């Protein structure tokens, strides 16, 4: 039997490599794991509790319908974090403005950005959904954190990860030293190390994109998708098409098997659909540490300087060779 490593033991072992560490960062990661357990529990019984499925009747800052579980997940993350003294400010995909720490609580040195429940349009159909998070150091002068802390380049992330609520619940994260996956064992209430040091294959055989948008795509994007569908044994084409429409699930599969996910800009939405700070950057951090790449078609995602916390970006992410090849098509070089 392989050794059983809980997420707590894994984080503690990593912390020991930094003798000056205060433990705050490790504790922040446990807090995220705790929030993941609570959200996972509700997601798993969503179909049973009428109050938990369906829409709230309101729309969020992006004009999208808010599901009840979206709202619940958003609140659970905020409430698990607001009083711990580890964070100075947060920002969530579901809230227009940054989320301050209440005055009655102390502030810490970290910044948390999160998408509480990504792919939530899939909830009522029992399709995998996920939570995405990203952690930065505080850079602003004041004690309590500010908008500028949430507008750092992806390159400045010190950790990122996601939780996928699927056939099992998994937490995948990276603090700069490998990408590690933990599977939740509900019988003992622990996340156990199941995927150590994940590496994405240099080239995959899967493409994931919403081809229903193809009429609006640029010529380069159209040519690339035609290319991956052509028959050519030498380059392992045609690729398989796999699109769930739930970014965490599409990304997770491609991370393990190799492949490329595209949500390009098009003539209807030049910046695509996905959010730079809550979706693209954290997954870019993970994929690069796993040996892959993430681009907006022209530049590295983590080099983009954000102007607003809800900024959108085109996203091409996955196996290194596939992302480079897609960039060549998008830029008209192929
Ligand atoms: P959300 O954050 O509102 O859930 O939207 C993001 C989701 C991603 O999970 C998914 O990859 C994409 O939107 C699917 O979009 P589309 O339905 O246009 O293909
Ligand atoms: Mg999202």
PDB file of C-alpha atoms and ligand atoms in Angstrom, residues 62 64 93-94 115-120 130 132 247-248 273-275 278-279, ligand 2:
ATOM      1  CA  UNK A  62     -20.835  39.875 -15.509  1.00  0.00           C
ATOM      2  CA  UNK A  64     -24.781  36.096 -15.659  1.00  0.00           C
ATOM      3  CA  UNK A  93     -15.662  36.605  -9.450  1.00  0.00           C
ATOM      4  CA  UNK A  94     -19.123  37.042  -7.958  1.00  0.00           C
ATOM      5  CA  UNK A 115     -13.905  31.973  -8.483  1.00  0.00           C
ATOM      6  CA  UNK A 116     -16.178  30.279  -5.942  1.00  0.00           C
ATOM      7  CA  UNK A 117     -17.995  27.918  -8.311  1.00  0.00           C
ATOM      8  CA  UNK A 118     -16.822  27.815 -11.886  1.00  0.00           C
ATOM      9  CA  UNK A 119     -18.990  26.159 -14.521  1.00  0.00           C
ATOM     10  CA  UNK A 120     -22.062  26.705 -12.375  1.00  0.00           C
ATOM     11  CA  UNK A 130     -14.919  23.638  -9.533  1.00  0.00           C
ATOM     12  CA  UNK A 132     -10.380  28.211  -8.463  1.00  0.00           C
ATOM     13  CA  UNK A 247     -13.239  24.993 -17.217  1.00  0.00           C
ATOM     14  CA  UNK A 248     -11.887  23.193 -14.157  1.00  0.00           C
ATOM     15  CA  UNK A 273     -15.192  34.979 -21.895  1.00  0.00           C
ATOM     16  CA  UNK A 274     -12.841  33.910 -19.136  1.00  0.00           C
ATOM     17  CA  UNK A 275     -11.582  36.131 -16.365  1.00  0.00           C
ATOM     18  CA  UNK A 278      -9.962  34.310 -11.249  1.00  0.00           C
ATOM     19  CA  UNK A 279      -9.604  31.719 -14.009  1.00  0.00           C
TER      20      UNK A 279
HETATM   21 MG1  LIG B   2     -15.784  31.112 -13.593  1.00  0.00          MG
END
